XYZ file of N, CA and C in Angstrom:
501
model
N -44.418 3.460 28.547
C -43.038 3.476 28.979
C -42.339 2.152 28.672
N -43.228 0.872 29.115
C -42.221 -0.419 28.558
C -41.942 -0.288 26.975
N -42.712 0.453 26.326
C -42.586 -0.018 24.476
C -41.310 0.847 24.275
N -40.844 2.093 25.399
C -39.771 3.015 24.657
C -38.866 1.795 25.522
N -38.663 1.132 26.479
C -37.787 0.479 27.145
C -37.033 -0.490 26.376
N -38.097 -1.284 25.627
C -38.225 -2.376 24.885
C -37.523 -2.512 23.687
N -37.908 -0.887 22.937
C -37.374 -0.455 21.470
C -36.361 0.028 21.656
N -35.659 0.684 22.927
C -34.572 1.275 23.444
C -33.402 0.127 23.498
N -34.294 -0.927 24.069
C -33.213 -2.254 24.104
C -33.201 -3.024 22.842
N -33.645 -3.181 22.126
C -33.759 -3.406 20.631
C -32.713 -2.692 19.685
N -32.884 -1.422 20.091
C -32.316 -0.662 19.135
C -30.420 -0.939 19.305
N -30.236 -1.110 21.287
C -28.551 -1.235 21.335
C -28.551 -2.887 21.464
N -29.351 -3.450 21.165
C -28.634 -4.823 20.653
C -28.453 -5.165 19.035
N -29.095 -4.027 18.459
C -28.747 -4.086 17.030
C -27.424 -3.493 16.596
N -27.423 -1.894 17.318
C -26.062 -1.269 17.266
C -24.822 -2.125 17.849
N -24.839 -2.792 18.602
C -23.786 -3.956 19.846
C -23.224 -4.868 18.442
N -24.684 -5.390 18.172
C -24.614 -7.047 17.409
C -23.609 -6.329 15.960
N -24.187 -5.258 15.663
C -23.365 -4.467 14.246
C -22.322 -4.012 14.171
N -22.102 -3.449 15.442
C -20.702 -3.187 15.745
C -19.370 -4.095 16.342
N -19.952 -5.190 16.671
C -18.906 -6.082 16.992
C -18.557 -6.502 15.924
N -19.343 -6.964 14.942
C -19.212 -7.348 13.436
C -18.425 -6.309 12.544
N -18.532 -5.246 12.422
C -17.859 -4.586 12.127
C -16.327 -4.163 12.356
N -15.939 -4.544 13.664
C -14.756 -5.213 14.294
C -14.024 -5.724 14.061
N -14.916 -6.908 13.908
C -14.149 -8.079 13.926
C -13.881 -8.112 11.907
N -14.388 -7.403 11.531
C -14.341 -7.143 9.745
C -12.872 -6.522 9.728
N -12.702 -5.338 10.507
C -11.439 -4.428 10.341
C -10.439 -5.255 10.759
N -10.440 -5.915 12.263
C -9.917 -6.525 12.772
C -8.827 -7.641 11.488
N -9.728 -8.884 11.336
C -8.981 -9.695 9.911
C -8.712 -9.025 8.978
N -9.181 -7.634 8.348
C -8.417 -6.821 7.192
C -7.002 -6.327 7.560
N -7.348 -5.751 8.532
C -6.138 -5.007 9.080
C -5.049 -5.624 9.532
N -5.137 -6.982 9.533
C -4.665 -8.201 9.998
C -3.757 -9.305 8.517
N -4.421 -8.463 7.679
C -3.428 -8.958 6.443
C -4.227 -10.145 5.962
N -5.555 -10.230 6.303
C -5.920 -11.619 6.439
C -7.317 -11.194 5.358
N -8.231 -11.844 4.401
C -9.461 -11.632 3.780
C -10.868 -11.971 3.927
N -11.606 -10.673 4.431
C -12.199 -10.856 5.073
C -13.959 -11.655 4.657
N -13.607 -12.261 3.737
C -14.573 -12.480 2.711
C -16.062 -13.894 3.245
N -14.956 -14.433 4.083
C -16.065 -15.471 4.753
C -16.456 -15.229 5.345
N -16.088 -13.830 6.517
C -16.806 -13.108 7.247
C -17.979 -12.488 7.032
N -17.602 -12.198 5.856
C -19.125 -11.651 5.468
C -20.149 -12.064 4.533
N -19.182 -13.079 3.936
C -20.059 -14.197 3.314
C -21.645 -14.957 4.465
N -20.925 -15.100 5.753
C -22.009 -15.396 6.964
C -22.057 -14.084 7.750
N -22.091 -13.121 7.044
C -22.743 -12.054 7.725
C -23.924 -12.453 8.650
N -25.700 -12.800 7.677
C -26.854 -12.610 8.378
C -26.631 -13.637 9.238
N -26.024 -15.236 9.159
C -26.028 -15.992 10.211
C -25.414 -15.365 11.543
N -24.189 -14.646 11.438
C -23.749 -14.274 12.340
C -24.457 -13.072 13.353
N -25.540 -12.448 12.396
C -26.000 -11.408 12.873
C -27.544 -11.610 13.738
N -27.643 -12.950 13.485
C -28.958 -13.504 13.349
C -28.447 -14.186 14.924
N -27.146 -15.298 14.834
C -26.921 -15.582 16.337
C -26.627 -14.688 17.655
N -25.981 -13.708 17.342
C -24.950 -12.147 17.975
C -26.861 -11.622 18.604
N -27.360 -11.149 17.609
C -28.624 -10.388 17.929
C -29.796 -11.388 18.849
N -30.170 -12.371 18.456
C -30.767 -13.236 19.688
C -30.004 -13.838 21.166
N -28.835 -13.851 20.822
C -28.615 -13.945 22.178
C -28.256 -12.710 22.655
N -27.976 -12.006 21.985
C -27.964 -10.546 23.050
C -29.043 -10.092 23.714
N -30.148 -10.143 22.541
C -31.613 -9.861 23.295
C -32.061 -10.850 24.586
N -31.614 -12.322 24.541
C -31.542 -12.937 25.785
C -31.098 -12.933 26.822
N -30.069 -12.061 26.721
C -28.785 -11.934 27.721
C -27.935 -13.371 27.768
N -28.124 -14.057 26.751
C -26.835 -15.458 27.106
C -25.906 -15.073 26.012
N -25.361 -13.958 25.405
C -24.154 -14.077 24.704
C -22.887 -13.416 25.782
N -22.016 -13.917 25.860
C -21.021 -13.752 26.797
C -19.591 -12.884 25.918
N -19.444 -13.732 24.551
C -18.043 -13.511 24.185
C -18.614 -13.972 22.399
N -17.716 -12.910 21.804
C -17.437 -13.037 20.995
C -15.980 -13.126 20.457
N -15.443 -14.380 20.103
C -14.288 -15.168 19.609
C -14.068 -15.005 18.393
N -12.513 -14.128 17.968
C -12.238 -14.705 16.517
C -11.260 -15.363 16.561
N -10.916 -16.739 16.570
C -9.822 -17.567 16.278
C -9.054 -17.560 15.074
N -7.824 -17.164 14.855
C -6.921 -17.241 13.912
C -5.716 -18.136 13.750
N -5.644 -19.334 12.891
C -5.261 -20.724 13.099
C -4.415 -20.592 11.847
N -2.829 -21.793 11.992
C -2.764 -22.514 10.695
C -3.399 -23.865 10.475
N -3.627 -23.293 9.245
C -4.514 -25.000 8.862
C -3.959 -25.737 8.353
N -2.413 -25.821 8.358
C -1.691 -27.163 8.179
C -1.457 -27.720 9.520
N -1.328 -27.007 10.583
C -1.020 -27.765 12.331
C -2.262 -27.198 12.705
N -3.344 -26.499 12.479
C -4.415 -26.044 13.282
C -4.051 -25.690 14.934
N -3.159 -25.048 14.734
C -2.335 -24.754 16.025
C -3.080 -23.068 15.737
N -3.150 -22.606 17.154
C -3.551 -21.023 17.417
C -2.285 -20.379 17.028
N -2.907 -19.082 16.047
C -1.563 -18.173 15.932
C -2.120 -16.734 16.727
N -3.592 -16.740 17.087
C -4.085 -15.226 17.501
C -4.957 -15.154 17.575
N -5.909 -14.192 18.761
C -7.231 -14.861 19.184
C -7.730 -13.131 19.132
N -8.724 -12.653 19.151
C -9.787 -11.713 19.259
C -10.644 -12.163 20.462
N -10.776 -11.724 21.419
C -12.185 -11.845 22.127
C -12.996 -10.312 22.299
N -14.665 -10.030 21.923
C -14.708 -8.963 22.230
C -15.736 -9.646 23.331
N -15.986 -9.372 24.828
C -16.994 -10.047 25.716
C -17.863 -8.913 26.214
N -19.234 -9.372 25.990
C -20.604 -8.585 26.080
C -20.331 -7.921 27.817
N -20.616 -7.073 27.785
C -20.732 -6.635 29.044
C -22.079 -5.952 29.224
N -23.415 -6.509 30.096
C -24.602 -5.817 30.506
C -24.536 -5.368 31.923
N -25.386 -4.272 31.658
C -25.160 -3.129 33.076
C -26.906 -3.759 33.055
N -27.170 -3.275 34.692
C -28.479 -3.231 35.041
C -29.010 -2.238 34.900
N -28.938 -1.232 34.669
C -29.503 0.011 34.061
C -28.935 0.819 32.524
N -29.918 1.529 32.178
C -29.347 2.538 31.427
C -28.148 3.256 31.149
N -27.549 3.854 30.609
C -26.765 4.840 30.666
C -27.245 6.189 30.835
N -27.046 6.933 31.727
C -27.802 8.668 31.896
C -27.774 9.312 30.585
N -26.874 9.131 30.208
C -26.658 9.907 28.861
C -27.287 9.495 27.503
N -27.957 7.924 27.829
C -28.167 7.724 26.159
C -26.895 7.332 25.302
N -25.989 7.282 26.094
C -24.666 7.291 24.640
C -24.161 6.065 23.961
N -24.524 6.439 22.696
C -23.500 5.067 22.087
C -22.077 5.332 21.197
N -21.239 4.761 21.317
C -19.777 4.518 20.861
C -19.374 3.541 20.328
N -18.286 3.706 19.155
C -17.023 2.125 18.836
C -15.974 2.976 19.120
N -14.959 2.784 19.468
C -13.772 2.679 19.910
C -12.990 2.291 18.737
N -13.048 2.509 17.444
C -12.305 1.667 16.360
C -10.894 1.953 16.315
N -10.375 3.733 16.915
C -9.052 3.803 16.465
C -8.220 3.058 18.041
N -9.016 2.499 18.846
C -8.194 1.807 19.630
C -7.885 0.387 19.123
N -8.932 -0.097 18.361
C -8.672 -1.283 17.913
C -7.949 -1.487 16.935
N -7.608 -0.602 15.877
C -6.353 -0.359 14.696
C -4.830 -0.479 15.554
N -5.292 0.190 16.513
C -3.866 0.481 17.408
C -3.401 -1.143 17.843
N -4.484 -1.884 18.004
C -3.646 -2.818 18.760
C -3.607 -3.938 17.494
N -4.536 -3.975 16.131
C -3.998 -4.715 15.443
C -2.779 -4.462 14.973
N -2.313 -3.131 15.195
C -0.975 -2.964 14.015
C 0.061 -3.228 15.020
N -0.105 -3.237 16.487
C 1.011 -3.685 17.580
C 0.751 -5.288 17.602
N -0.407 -5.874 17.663
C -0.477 -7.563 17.089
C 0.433 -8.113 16.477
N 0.477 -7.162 14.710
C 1.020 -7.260 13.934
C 0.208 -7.971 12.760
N 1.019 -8.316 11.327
C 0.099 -9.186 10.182
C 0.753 -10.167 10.196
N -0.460 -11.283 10.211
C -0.430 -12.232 10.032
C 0.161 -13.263 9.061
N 0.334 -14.335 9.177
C 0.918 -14.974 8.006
C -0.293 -15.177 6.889
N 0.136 -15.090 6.000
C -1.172 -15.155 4.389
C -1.903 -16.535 4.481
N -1.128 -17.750 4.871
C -1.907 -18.865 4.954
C -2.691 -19.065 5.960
N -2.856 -17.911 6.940
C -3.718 -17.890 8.470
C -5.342 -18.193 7.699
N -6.132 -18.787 8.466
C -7.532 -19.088 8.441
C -7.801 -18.235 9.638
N -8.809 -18.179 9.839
C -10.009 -17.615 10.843
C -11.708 -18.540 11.189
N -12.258 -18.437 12.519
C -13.658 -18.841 12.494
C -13.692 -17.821 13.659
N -15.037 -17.471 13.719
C -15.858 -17.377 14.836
C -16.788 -17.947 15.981
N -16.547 -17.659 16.874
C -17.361 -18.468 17.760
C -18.224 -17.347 18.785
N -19.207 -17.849 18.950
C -19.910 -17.308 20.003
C -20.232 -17.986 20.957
N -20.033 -17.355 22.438
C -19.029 -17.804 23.471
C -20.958 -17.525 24.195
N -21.811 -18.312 24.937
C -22.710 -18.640 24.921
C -23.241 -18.901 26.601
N -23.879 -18.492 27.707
C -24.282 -19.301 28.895
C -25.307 -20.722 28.516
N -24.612 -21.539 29.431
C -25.684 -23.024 28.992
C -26.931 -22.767 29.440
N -27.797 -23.880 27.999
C -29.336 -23.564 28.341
C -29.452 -22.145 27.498
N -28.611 -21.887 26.684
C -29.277 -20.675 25.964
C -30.199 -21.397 24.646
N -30.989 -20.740 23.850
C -31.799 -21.189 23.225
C -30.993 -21.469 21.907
N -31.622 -22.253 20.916
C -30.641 -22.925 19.584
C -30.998 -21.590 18.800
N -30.132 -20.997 17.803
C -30.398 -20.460 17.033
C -29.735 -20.953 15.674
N -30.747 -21.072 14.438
C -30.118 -21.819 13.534
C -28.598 -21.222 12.837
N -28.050 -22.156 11.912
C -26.810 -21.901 11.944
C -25.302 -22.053 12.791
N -25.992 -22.076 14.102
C -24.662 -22.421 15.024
C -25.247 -23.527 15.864
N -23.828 -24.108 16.200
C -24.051 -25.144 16.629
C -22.938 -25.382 17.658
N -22.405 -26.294 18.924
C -21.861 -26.029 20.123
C -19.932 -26.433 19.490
N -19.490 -25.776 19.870
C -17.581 -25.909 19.122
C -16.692 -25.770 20.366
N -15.716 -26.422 20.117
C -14.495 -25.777 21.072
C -13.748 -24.932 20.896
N -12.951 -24.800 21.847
C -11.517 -23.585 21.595
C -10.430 -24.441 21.191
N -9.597 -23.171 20.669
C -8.281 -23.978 20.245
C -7.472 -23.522 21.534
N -6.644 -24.415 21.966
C -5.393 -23.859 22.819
C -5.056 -22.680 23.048
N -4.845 -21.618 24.432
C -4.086 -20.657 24.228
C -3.487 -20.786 25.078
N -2.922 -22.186 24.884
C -1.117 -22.227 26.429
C -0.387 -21.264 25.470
N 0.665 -20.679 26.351
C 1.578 -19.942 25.243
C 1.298 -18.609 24.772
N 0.098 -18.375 25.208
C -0.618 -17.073 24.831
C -0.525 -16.326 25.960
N -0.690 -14.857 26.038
C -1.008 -13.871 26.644
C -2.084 -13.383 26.282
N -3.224 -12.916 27.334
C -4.029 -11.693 26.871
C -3.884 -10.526 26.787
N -4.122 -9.588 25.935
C -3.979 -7.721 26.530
C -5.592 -7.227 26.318
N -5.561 -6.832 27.562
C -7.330 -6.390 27.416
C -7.172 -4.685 26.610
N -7.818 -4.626 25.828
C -7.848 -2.883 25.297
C -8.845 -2.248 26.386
N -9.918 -2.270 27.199
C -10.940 -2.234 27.906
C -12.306 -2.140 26.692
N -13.053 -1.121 27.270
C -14.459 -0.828 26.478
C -13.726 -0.148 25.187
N -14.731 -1.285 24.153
C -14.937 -0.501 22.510
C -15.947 -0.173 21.876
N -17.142 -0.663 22.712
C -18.677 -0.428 21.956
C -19.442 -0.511 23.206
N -20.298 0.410 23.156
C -21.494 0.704 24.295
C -22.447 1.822 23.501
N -23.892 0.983 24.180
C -24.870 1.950 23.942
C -26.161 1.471 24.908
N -25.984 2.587 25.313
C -27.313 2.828 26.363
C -27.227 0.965 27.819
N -25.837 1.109 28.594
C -25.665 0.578 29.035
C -25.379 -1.307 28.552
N -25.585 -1.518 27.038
C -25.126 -3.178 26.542
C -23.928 -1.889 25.985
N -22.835 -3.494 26.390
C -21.367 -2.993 25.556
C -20.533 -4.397 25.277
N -19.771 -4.100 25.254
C -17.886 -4.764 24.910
C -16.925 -4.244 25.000
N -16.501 -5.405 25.808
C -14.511 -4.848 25.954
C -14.132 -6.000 25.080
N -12.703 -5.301 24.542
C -12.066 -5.856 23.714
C -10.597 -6.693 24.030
N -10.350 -7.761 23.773
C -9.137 -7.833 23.911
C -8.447 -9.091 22.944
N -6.813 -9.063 23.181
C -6.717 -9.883 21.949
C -5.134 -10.231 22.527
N -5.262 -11.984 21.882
C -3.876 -13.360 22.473
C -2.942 -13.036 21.635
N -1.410 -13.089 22.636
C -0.871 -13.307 21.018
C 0.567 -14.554 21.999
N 1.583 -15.013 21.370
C 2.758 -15.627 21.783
C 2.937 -15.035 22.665
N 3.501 -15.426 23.965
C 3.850 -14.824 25.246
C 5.640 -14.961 24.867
């Protein structure tokens, strides 16, 4: 029974870690923005996302969208891990993608000279995983959040989604 528990939890921190990534891919396309460095650090990203999920210290996943002549915030992505203490009865896993189209195209597109990074939003004392290393946030005085709620769940690991823009 622990090995189906084990592989059960394996299996939705792979679907979680893939699907936030996948997200956050549509997310900067759909966003007018190219999504090419994103996936240029695909395995790093998939490599940090997937060990700390299996730890339980990933909290948030951050996409910051900046100009890089004032490195001032123009628009933020957060999708934040949400773990249940049990299962789901059902087994079920989901993305939510046409909610997330919905709110990039109410966001709106971005300006062409926008940059992007990611951050993974971390509890202290989580373990090093190579490739990342500890960063700050940029500012969001001036910002609003709108939470979309849940966009990805499986078998009780999920994410809600939400995303900053000018208040």
């Amino acid at each position: 029974m622990t090995s189906v528990s084990v592989n059960t939890y394996t299996h939705s921190v792979v679907y979680v870690a893939d699907n936030i990534l996948k997200s956050m891919k549509d997310i900067i396309r759909l966003s007018g923005l190219d999504p090419t460095a994103l996936v240029e650090d695909w395995q790093t990203n998939m490599r940090g996302m997937q060990s700390w999920l299996a730890s339980g210290d990933l909290e948030a996943v951050v996409l910051e969208i900046y100009d890089p002549r004032t490195d001032g915030l123009i628009g933020r992505w957060d999708i934040d891990v949400v773990y249940t203490t049990g299962y789901g009865d059902d087994g079920g896993f989901w993305t939510d993608t046409d909610q997330i189209r919905y709110a990039v195209k109410k966001a709106g597109l971005l300006p062409s000279q926008a940059r992007y990074r990611l951050l993974l939003h971390t509890k202290p004392g989580r373990p090093d995983v190579a490739g990342w290393s500890p960063a700050s946030y940029r500012s969001t005085a001036g910002f609003v959040r709108h939470s979309l709620g849940s966009t990805i769940e499986h078998n009780g690991l999920g994410a809600s989604t939400a995303y900053w823009r000018k208040n």
